Short mmCIF file of C-alpha atoms in Angstrom, two decimals:
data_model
loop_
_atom_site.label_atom_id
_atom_site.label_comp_id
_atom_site.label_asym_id
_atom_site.label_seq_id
_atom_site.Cartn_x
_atom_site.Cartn_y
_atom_site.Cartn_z
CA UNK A 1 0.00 0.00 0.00
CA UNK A 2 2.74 2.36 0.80
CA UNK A 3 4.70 1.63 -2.43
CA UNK A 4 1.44 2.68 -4.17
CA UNK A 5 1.35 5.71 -2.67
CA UNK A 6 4.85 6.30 -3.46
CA UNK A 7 4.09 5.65 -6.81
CA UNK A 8 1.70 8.09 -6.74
CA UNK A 9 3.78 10.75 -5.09
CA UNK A 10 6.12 9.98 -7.79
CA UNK A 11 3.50 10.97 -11.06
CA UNK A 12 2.53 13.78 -9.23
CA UNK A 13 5.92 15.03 -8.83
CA UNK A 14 6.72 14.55 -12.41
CA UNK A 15 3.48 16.12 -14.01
CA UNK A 16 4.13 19.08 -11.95
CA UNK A 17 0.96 20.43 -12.11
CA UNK A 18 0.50 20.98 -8.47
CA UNK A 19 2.29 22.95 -5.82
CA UNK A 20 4.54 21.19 -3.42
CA UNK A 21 1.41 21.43 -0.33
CA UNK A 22 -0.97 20.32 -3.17
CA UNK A 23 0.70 17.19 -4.16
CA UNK A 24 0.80 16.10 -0.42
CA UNK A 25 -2.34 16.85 0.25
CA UNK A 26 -3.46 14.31 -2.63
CA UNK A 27 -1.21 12.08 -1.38
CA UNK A 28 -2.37 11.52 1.89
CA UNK A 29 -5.77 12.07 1.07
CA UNK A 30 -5.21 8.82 -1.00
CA UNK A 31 -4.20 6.60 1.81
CA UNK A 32 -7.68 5.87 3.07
CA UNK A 33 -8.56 4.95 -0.39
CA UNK A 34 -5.63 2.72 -0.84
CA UNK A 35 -6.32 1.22 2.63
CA UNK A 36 -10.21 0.58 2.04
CA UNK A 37 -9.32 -1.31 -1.34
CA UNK A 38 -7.19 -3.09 0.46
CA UNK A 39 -9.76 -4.06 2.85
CA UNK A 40 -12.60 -4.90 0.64
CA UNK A 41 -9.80 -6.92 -1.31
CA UNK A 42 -8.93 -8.93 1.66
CA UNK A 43 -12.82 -9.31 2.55
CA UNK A 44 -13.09 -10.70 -0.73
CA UNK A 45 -10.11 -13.06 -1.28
CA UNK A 46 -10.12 -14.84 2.43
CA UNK A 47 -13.91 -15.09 2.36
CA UNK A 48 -14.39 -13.08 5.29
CA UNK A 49 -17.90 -12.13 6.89
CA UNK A 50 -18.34 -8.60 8.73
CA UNK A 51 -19.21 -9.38 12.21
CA UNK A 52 -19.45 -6.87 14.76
CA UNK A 53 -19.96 -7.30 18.36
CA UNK A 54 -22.62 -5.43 19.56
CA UNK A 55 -22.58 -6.54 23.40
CA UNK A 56 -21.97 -3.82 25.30
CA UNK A 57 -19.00 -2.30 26.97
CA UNK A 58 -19.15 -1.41 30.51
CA UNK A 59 -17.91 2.08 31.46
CA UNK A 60 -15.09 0.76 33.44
CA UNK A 61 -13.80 -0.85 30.91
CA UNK A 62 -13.91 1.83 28.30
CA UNK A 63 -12.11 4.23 31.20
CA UNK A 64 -9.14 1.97 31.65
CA UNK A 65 -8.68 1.85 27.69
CA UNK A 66 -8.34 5.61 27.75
CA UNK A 67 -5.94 5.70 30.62
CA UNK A 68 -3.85 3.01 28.96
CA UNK A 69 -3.96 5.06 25.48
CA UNK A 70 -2.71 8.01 26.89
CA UNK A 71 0.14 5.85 29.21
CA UNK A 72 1.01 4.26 26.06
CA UNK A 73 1.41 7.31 24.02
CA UNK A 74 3.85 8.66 26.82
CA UNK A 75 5.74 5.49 26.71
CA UNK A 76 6.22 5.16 23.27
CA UNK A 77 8.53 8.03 23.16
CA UNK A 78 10.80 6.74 25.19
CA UNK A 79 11.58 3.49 23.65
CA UNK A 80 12.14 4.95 20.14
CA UNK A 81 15.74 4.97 19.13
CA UNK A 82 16.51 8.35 18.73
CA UNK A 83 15.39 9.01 22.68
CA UNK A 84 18.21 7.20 23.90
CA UNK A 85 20.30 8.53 21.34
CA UNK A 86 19.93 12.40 22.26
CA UNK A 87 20.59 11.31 25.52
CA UNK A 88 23.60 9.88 25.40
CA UNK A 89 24.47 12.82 23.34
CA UNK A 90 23.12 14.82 26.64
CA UNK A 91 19.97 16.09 25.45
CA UNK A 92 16.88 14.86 26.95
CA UNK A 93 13.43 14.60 24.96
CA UNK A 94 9.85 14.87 26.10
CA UNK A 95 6.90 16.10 25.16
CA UNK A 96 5.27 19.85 25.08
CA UNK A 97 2.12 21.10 23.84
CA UNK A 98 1.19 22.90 19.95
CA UNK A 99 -1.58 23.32 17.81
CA UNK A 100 -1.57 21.56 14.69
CA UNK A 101 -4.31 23.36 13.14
CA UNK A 102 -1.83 26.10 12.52
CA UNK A 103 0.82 24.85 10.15
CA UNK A 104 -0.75 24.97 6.85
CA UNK A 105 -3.55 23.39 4.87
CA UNK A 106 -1.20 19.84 4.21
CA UNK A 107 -0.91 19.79 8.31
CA UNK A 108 -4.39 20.09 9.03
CA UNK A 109 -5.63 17.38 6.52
CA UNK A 110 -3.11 15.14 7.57
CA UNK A 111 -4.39 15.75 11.41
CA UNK A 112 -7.74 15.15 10.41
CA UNK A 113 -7.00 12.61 8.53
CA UNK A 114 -4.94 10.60 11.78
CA UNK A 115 -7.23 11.04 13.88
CA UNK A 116 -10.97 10.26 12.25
CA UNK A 117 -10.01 7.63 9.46
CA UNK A 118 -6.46 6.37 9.98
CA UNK A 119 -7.69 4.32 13.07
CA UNK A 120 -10.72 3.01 11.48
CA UNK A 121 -8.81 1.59 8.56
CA UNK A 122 -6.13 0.10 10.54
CA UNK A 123 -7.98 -1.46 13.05
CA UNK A 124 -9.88 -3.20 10.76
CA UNK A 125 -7.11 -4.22 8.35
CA UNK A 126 -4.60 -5.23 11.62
CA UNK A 127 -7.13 -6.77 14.27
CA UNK A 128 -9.96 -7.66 12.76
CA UNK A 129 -8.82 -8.67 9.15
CA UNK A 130 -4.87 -10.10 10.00
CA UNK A 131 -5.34 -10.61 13.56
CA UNK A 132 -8.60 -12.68 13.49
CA UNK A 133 -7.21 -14.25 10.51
CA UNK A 134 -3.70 -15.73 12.19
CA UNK A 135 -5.47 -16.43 15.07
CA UNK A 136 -8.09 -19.14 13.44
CA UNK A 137 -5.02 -20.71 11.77
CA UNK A 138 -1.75 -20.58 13.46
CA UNK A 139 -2.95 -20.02 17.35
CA UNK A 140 -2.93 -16.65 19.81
CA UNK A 141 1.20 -16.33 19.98
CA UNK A 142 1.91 -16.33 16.23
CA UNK A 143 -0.65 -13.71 15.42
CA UNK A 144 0.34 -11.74 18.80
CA UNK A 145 3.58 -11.07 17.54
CA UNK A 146 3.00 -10.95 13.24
CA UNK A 147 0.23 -9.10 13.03
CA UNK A 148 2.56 -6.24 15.39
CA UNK A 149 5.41 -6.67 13.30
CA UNK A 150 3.17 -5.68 10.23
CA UNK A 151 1.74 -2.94 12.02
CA UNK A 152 4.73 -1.40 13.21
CA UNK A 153 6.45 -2.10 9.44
CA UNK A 154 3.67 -0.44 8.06
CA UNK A 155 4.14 2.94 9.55
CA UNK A 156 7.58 2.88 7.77
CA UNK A 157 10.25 4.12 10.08
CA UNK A 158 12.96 1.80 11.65
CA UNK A 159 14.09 4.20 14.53
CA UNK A 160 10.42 3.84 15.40
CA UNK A 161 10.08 -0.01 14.80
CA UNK A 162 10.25 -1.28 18.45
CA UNK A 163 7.71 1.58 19.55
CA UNK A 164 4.99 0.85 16.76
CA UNK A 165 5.50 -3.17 17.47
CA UNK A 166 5.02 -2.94 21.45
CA UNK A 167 2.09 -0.75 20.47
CA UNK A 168 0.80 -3.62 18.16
CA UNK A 169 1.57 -6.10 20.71
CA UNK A 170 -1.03 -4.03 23.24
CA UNK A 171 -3.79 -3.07 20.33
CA UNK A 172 -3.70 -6.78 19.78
CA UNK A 173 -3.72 -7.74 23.56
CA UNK A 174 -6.78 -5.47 23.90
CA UNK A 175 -8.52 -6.57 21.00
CA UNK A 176 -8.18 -10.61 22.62
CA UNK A 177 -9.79 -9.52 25.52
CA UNK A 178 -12.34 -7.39 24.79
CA UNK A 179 -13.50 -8.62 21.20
CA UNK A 180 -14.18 -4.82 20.79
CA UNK A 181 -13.17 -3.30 17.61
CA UNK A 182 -15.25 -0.52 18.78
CA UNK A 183 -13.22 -0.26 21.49
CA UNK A 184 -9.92 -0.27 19.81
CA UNK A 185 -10.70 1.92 17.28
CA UNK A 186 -11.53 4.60 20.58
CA UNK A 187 -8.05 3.80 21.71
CA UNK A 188 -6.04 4.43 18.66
CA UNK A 189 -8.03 7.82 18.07
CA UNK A 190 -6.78 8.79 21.35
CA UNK A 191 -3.27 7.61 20.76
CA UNK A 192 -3.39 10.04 17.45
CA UNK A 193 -4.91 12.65 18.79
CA UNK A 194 -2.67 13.10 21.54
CA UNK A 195 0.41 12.97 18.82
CA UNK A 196 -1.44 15.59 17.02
CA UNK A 197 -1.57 17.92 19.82
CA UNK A 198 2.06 17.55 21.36
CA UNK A 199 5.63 17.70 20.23
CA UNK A 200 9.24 16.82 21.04
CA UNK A 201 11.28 19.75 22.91
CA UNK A 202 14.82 18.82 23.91
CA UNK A 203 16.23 19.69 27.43
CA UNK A 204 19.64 19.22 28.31
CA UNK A 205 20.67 16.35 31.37
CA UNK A 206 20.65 18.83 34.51
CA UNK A 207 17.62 20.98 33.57
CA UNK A 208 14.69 20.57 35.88
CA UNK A 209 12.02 19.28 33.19
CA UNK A 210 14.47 16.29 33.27
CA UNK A 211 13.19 15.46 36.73
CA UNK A 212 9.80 16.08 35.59
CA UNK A 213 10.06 14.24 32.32
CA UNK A 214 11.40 10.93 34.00
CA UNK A 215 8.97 10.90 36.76
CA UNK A 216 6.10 11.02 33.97
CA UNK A 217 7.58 7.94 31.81
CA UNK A 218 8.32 6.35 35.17
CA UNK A 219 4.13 6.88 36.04
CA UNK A 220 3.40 5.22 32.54
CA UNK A 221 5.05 2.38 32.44
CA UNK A 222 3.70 1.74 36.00
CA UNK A 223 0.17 2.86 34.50
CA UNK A 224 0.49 0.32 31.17
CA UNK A 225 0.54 -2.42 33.75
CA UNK A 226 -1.80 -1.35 36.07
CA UNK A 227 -4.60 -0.87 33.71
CA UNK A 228 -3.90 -4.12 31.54
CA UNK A 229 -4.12 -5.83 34.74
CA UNK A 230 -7.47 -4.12 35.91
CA UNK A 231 -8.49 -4.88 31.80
CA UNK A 232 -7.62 -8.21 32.61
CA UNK A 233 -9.63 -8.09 35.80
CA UNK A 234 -12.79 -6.30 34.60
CA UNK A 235 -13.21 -8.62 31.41
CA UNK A 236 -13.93 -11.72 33.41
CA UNK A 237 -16.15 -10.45 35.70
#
């Protein structure tokens, strides 16, 4: 899917009929379309029926995914490569607040984009699709730790490969207990939106936001556990 929308990017560029913020916007307005085709593809050529569960969710339940969204979100930036890499190099990196909305007409689609459809077309292609899938045939395990891989392959960046497949790991761990894709679909949204509304400053080793900084991280880790454990809890009650 991704080499088709390079392809794309690639005619674009070459016509040059568009401006530079044009052409992106048509190229990631056309991810959602590549990704549905995809879909409806996959639907077709495994023979799979659409099946939603419509039991319903208990409150509780629903809280602890949005706690563990946000801890995970947290956490993921400081298992990415280039974290550990600024520090060593004595910078430290954590997150600060912006407004995305304000960057251009390419920044706000994109944003919009991340946070309404992205998660709806991923969590159907990764759980329910490939998940579900490798689960039927080859047992929990194996599709625990492929359909991750794939997930975190797909979002193209190595530095960010061990972030995007412990994130996998958790969608998918979700996903097994709460046969939700409701549910997961809510979590993801939250995990993009709060990427969409923060960024990475850079402090150096002895500043006080370092204090701060590791204290947080330290809280979600601690709160990743906590809630799948309450998850865990809640779901067979």
């Amino acid at each position: 899917m991704n080499f088709i929308s390079a392809m794309l990017w690639y005619v674009l560029n070459s016509l040059n009929f568009f401006s530079y913020e044009t052409e992106g916007i048509v190229l990631v307005s056309s991810f959602p379309i590549i990704y549905l085709a995809g879909i409806l593809l996959s639907f077709k050529l495994l023979k799979i029926k659409w099946f939603i569960n419509t039991d319903r969710i208990r409150y509780s339940i629903v809280i602890q995914c949005i706690f563990l969204s946000v801890f995970l979100f947290i956490f993921q930036t400081l298992v990415d490569v280039p974290f550990w890499r600024n520090l060593v190099n004595g910078e430290f990196r954590f997150l600060a607040w912006e407004i995305p909305f304000q960057k251009g007409a390419y920044i706000t689609v994109s944003t919009i984009l991340s946070i309404l459809v992205a998660p709806v077309l991923e969590e159907i292609l990764f759980r329910y699709l490939i998940f579900n899938s490798l689960s039927e045939r080859y047992g929990f395990y194996f599709s625990m730790v492929v359909t991750a891989l794939l997930f975190s392959m797909m979002h193209l960046s190595m530095e960010g490969l061990f972030a995007y497949f412990l994130i996998g790991l958790i969608y998918n761990y979700i996903y097994y207990l709460t046969k939700s894709l409701w549910l997961i679909i809510l979590v993801h949204i939250i995990h993009n939106i709060s990427a969409s509304i923060t960024k990475l400053e850079f402090y150096g080793v002895s500043d006080s936001p370092m204090i701060l900084g590791v204290i947080i991280y330290i809280v979600s880790a601690y709160g990743i556990i906590l809630t799948i454990k309450k998850l865990r809890l809640l779901v067979k009650e």
